[in-house]
Tab-separated table of C-alpha atoms in Angstrom:
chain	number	residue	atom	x	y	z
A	30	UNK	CA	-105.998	-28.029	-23.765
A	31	UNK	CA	-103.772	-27.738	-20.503
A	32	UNK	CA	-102.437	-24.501	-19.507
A	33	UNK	CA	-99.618	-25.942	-18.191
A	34	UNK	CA	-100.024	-24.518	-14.519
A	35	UNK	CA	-100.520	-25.187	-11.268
A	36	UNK	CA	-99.759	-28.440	-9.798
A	37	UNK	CA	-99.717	-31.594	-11.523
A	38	UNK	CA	-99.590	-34.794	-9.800
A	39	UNK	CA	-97.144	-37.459	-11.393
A	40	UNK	CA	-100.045	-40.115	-10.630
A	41	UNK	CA	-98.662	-43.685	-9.292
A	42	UNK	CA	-100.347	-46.832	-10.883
A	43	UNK	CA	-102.196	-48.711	-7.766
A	44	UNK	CA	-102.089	-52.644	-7.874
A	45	UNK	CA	-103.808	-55.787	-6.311
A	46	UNK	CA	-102.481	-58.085	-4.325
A	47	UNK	CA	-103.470	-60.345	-7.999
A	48	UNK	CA	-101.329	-57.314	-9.687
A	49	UNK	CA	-103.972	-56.246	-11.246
A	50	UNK	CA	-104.964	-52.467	-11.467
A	51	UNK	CA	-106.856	-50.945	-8.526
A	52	UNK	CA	-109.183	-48.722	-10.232
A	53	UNK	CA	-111.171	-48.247	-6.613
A	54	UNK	CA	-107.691	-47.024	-4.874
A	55	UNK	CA	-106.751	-44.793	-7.887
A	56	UNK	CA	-110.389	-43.164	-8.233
A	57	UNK	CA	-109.376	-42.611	-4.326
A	58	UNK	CA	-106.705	-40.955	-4.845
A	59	UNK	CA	-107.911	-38.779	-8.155
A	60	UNK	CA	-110.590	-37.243	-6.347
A	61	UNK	CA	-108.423	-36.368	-3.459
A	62	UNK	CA	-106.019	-34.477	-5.755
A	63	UNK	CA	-109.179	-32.843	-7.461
A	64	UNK	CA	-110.425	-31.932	-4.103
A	65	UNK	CA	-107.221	-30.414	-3.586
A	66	UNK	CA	-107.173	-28.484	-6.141
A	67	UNK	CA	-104.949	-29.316	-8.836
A	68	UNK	CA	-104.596	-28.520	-12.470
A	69	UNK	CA	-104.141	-31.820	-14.349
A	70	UNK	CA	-103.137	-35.374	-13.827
A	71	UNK	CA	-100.407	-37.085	-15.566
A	72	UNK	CA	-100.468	-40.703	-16.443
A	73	UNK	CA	-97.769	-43.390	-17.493
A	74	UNK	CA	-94.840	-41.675	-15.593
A	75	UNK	CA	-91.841	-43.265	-14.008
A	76	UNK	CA	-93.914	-42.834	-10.902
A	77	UNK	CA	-96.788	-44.260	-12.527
A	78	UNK	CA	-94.443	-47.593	-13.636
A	79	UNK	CA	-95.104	-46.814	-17.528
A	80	UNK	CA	-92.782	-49.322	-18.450
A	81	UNK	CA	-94.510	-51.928	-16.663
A	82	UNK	CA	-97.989	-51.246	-18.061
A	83	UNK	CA	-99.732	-52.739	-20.786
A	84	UNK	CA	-101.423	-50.434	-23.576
A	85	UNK	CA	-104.754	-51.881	-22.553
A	86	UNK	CA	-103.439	-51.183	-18.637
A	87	UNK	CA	-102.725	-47.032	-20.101
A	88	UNK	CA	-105.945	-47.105	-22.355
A	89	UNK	CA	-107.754	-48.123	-18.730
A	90	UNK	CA	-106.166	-45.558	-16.708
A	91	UNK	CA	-106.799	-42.882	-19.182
A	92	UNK	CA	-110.606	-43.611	-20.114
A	93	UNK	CA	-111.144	-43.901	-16.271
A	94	UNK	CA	-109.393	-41.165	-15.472
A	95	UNK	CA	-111.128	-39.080	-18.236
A	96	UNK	CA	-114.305	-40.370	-17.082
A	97	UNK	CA	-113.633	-38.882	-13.383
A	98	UNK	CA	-112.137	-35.961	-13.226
A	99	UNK	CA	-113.830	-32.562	-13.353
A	100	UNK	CA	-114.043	-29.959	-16.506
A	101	UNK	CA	-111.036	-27.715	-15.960
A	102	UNK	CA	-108.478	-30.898	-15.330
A	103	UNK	CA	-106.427	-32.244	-18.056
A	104	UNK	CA	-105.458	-35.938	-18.450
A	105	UNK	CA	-101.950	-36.047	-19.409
A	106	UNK	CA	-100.336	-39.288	-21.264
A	107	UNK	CA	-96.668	-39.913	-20.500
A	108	UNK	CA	-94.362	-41.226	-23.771
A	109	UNK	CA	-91.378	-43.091	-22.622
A	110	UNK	CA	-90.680	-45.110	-25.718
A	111	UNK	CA	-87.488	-47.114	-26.924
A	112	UNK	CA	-88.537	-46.432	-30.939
A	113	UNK	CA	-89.811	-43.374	-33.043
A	114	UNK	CA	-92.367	-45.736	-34.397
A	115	UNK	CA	-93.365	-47.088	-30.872
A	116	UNK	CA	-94.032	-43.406	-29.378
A	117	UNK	CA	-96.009	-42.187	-32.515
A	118	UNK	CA	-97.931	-45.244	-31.845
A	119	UNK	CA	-98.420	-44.188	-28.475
A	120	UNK	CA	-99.114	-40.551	-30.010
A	121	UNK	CA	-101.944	-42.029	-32.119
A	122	UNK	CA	-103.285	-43.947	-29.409
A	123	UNK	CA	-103.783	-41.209	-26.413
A	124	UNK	CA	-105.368	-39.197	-29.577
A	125	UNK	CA	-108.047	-41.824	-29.882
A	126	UNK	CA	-108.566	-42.000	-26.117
A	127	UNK	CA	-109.035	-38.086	-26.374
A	128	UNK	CA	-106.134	-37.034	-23.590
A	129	UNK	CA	-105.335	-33.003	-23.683
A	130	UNK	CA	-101.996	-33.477	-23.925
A	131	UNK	CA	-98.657	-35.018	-23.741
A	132	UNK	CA	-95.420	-35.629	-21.803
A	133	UNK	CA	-92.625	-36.575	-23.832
A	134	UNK	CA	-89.527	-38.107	-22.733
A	135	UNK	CA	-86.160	-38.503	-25.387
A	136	UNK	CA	-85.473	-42.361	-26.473
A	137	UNK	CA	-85.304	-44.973	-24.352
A	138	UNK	CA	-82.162	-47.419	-23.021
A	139	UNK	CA	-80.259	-45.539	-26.312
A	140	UNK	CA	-78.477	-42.156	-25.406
A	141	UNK	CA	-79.804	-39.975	-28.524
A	142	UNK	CA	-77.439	-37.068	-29.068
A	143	UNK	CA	-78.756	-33.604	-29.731
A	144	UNK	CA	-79.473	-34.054	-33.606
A	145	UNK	CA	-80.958	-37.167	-32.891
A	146	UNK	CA	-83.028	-36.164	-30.093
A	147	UNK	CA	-84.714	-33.336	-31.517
A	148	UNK	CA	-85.217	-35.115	-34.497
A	149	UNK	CA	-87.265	-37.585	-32.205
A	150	UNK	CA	-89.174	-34.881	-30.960
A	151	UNK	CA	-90.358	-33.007	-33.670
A	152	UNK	CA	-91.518	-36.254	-35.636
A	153	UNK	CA	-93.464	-36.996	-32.870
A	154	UNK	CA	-94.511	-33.259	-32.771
A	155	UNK	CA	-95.444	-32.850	-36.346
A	156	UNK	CA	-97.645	-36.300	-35.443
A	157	UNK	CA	-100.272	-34.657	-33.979
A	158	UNK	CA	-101.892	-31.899	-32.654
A	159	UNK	CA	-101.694	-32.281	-29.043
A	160	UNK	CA	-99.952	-30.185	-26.836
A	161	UNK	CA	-96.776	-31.517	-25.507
A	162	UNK	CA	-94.397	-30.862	-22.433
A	163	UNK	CA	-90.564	-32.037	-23.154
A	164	UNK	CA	-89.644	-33.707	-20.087
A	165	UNK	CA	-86.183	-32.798	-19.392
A	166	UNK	CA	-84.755	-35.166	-16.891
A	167	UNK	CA	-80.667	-35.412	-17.787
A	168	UNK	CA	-79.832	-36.550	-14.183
A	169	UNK	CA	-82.355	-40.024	-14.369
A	170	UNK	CA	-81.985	-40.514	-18.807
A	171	UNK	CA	-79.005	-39.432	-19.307
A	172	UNK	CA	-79.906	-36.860	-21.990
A	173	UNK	CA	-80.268	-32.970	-21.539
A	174	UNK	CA	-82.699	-30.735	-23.826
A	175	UNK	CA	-80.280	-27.448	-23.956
A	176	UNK	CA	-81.678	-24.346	-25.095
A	177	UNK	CA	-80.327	-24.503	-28.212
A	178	UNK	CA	-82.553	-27.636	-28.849
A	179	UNK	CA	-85.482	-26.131	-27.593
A	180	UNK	CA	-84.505	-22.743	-29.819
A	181	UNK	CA	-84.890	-25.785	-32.752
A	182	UNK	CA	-88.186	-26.905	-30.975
A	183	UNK	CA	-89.479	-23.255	-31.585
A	184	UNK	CA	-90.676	-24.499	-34.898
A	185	UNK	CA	-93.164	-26.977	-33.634
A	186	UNK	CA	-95.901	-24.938	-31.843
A	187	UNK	CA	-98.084	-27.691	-30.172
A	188	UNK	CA	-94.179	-28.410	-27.972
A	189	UNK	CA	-95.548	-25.493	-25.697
A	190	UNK	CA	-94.024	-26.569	-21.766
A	191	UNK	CA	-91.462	-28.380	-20.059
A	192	UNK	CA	-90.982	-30.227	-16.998
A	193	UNK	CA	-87.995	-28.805	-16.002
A	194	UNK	CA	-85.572	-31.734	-13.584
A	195	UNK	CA	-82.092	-30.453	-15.018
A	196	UNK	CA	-81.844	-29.825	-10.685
A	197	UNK	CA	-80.060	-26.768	-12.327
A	198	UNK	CA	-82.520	-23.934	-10.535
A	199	UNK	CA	-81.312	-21.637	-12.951
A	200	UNK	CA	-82.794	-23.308	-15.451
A	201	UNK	CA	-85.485	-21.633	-15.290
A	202	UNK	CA	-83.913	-17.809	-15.151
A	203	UNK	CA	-81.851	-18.954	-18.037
A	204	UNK	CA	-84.963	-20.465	-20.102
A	205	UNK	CA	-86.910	-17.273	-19.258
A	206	UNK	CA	-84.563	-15.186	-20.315
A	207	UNK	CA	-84.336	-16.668	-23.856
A	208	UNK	CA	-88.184	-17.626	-24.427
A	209	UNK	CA	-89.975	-15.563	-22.823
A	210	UNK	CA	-93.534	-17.748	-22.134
A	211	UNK	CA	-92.696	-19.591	-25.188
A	212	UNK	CA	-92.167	-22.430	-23.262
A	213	UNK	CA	-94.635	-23.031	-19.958
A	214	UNK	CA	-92.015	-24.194	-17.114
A	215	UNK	CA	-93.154	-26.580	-14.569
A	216	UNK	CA	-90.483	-28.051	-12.248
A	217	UNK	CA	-90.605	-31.808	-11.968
A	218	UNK	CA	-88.171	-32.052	-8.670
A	219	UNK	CA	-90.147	-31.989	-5.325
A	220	UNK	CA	-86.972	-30.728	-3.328
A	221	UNK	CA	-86.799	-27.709	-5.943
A	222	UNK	CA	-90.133	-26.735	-6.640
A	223	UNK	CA	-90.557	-23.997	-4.362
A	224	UNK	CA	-87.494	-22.522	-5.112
A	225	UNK	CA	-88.440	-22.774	-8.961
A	226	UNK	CA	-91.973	-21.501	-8.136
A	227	UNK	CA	-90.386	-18.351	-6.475
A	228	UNK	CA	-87.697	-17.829	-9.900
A	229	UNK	CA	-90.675	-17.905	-12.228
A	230	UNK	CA	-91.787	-21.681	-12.691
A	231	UNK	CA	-95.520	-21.921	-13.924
A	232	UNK	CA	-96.085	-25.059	-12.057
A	233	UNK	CA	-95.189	-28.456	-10.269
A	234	UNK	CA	-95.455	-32.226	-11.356
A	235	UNK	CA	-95.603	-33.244	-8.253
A	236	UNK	CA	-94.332	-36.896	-7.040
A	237	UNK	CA	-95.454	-36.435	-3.100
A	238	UNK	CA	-98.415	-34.661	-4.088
A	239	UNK	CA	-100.037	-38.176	-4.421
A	240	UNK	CA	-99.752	-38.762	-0.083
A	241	UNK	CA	-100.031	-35.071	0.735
A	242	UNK	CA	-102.219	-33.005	-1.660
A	243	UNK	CA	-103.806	-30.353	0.139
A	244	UNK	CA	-100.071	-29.523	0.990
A	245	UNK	CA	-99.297	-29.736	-2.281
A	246	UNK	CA	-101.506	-27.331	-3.843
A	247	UNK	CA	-101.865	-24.993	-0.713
A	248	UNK	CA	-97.543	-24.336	-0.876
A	249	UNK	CA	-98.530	-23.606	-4.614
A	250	UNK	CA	-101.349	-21.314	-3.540
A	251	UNK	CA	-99.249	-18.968	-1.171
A	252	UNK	CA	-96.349	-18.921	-3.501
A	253	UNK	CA	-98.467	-17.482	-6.339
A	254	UNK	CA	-100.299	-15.175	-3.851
A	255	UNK	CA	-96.795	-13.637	-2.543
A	256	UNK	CA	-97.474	-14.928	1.222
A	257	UNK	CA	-93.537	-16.508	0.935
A	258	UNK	CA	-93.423	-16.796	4.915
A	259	UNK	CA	-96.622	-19.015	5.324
A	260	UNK	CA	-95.760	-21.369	2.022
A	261	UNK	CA	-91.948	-21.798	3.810
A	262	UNK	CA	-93.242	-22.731	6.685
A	263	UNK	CA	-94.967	-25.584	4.882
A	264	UNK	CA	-92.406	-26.339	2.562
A	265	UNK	CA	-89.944	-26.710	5.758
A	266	UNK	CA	-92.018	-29.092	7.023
A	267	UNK	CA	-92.775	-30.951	3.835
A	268	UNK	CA	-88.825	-31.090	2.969
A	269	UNK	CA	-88.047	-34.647	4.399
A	270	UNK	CA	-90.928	-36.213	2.995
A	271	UNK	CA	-90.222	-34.244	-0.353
A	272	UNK	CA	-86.647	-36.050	-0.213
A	273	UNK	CA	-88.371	-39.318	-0.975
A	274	UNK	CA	-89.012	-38.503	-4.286
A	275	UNK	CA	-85.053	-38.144	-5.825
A	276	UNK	CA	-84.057	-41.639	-4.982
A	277	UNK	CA	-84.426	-44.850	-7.135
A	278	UNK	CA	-86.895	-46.164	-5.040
A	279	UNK	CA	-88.887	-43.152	-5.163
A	280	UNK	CA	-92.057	-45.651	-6.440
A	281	UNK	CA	-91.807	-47.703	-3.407
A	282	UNK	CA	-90.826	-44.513	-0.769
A	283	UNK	CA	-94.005	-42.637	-2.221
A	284	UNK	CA	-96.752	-45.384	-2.531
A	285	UNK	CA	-95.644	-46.402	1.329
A	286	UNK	CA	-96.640	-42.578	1.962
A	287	UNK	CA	-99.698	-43.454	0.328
A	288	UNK	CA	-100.751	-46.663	2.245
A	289	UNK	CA	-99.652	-44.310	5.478
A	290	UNK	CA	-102.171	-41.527	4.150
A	291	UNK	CA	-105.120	-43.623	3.156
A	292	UNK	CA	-104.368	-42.879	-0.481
A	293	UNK	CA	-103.083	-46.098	-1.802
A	294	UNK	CA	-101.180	-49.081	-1.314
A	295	UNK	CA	-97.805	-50.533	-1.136
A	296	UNK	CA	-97.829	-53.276	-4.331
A	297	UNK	CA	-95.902	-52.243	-6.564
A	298	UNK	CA	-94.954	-54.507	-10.166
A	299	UNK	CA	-91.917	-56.399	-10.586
A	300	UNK	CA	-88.989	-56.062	-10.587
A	301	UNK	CA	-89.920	-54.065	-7.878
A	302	UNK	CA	-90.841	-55.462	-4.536
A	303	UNK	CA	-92.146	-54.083	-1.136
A	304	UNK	CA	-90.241	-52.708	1.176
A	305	UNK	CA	-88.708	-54.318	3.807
A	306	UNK	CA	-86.969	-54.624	7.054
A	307	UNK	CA	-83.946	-51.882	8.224
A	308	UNK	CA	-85.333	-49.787	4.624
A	309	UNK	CA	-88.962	-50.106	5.281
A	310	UNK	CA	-88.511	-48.610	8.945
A	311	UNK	CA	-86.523	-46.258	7.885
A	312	UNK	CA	-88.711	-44.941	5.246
A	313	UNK	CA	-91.775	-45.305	7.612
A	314	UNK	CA	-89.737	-43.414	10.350
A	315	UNK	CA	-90.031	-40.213	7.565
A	316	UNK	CA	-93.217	-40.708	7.241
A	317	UNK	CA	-95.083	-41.325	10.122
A	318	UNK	CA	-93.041	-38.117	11.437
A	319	UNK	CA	-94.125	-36.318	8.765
A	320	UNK	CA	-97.902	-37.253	9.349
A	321	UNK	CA	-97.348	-36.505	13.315
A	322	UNK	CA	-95.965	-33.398	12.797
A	323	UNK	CA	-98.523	-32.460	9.536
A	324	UNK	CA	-99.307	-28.647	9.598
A	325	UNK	CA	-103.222	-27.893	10.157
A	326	UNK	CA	-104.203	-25.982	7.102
A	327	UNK	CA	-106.013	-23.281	8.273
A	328	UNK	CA	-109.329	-22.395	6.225
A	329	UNK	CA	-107.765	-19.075	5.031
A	330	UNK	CA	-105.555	-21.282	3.241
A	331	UNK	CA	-108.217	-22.878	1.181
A	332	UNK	CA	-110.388	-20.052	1.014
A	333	UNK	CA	-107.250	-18.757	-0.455
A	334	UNK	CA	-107.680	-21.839	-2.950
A	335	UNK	CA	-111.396	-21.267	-3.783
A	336	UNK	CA	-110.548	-17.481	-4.432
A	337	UNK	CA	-107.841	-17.960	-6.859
A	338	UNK	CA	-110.120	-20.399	-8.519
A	339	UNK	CA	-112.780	-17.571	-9.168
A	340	UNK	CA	-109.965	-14.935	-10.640
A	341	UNK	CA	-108.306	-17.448	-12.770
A	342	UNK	CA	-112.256	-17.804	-14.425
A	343	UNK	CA	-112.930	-14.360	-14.930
């Protein structure tokens, strides 16, 4: 069962030149994110193209991914489904492939409104017995979980986090406030996590995290161990590269950080293509100045890591 803290990576879905997955380049990329340090691993996201993947293409991903990763990090199934009947499906399913939890989105292409919506999620809820984090993403679907709904969503105890991409930093002061822990926060807007992280935020699902882990984690790291001045440094750094991942493009932008960091390639599954020309040397200007200017994370830093590790066991 996830805690619902620390850092989880928003995985993206690697392809072949064939389009076919690239379970070499994703095992890759898990084990640098477990080497990193994070908490759990989320599969199926927008990042991770969920609604260009095949159920057989998720049920992959999720065995392998299950298969890989060490005892302490939870697999994570993303539901971004059009029907009720579809994402119980889907709830059914990532029960039989033995995920620890869940990340619900609201309905798909059809703009539920607030009866509606929570309706949708406690069916889905009341489903099964997984733990679930309400992803609440207004700006990108076009739907907003208010307090009020989640005061509703009290009722269903296995709804216990939510990835919090209102952009509305108080947000989390304001969900605090009224819940208490109730509800696990983790922010799910790179350009707003530390700021989150600093107003109470449990965690990060992380979109850059997949080019730049040990960043990732380390900015975590400091913020939880009050060293604010080291962790801005970072974040100050990591800012323009963060950027990348609040634009529509933000699958292509992050897997060309990937193919830049050894972590992955650029294929992505159409309708998207590759970048190219003025955009792709744009993007790769960010980059590649990002990477040349990369901080050197000094060993206190992971010591730091390996430390926290040990207190959150005891």
């Amino acid at each position: 069962m996830p805690e619902w803290k620390g850092i989880f990576p928003a995985l993206t879905t690697p392809f072949t030149v064939k389009d076919e997955l690239d379970l070499s380049m994703f095992e890759k990329n898990l084990n640098a994110q477990m080497n990193a340090g994070v908490s759990g691993v989320i599969i199926g996201g927008s990042l991770g193209e969920a609604s260009t993947l095949t159920t057989s293409e998720k049920e992959t991903l999720v065995k392998f991914s299950l298969e890989k990763t060490n005892k302490g990090i939870a697999v994570i199934l993303n539901i971004a489904e059009s029907s009720t009947s579809e994402a119980l499906q889907q709830a059914r399913l990532a029960k039989e492939w033995k995920v620890q939890g869940l990340m619900l989105l609201p309905p798909m292409r059809y703009k539920s409104d607030e009866r509606e919506t929570v309706g949708y999620f406690k069916t889905i809820a009341n489903a099964t017995d997984l733990p679930i984090m309400i992803y609440n993403n207004p700006v990108d679907y076009k739907i907003e979980v208010t307090p009020d709904m989640f005061q509703e969503l009290t009722e269903c105890k296995n709804i216990t986090a939510v990835k919090e991409s209102t952009r509305d930093v108080s947000n989390v002061t304001r969900m605090k406030n009224r819940f208490g822990d109730r509800y696990k926060i983790l922010c799910g807007v790179d350009t707003i996590a530390m700021e989150e992280l600093l107003l109470g935020a449990d965690g990060w699902v992380a979109g850059l995290v997949n080019a730049f882990p040990e960043e990732t984690v380390i900015i975590y790291n400091l913020i939880r161990s009050g060293m604010i001045e080291e962790a801005t440094k970072i974040y100050r750094w990591f800012m323009p590269l963060l950027e990348l991942d609040i634009h529509p493009k933000l699958v292509q932008y992050i897997k060309l950080a990937q193919a830049q960091t050894g972590l992955g390639t650029e294929y992505v599954r159409a309708p998207r293509l590759i970048l190219t020309g003025e955009e792709r040397k744009k993007i790769l200007k960010i980059i590649n100045d990002g990477i040349a200017s990369r901080p050197v994370m000094k060993l206190k830093y992971h010591g730091l890591t390996r430390e926290m590790e040990k207190q959150e066991k005891k």
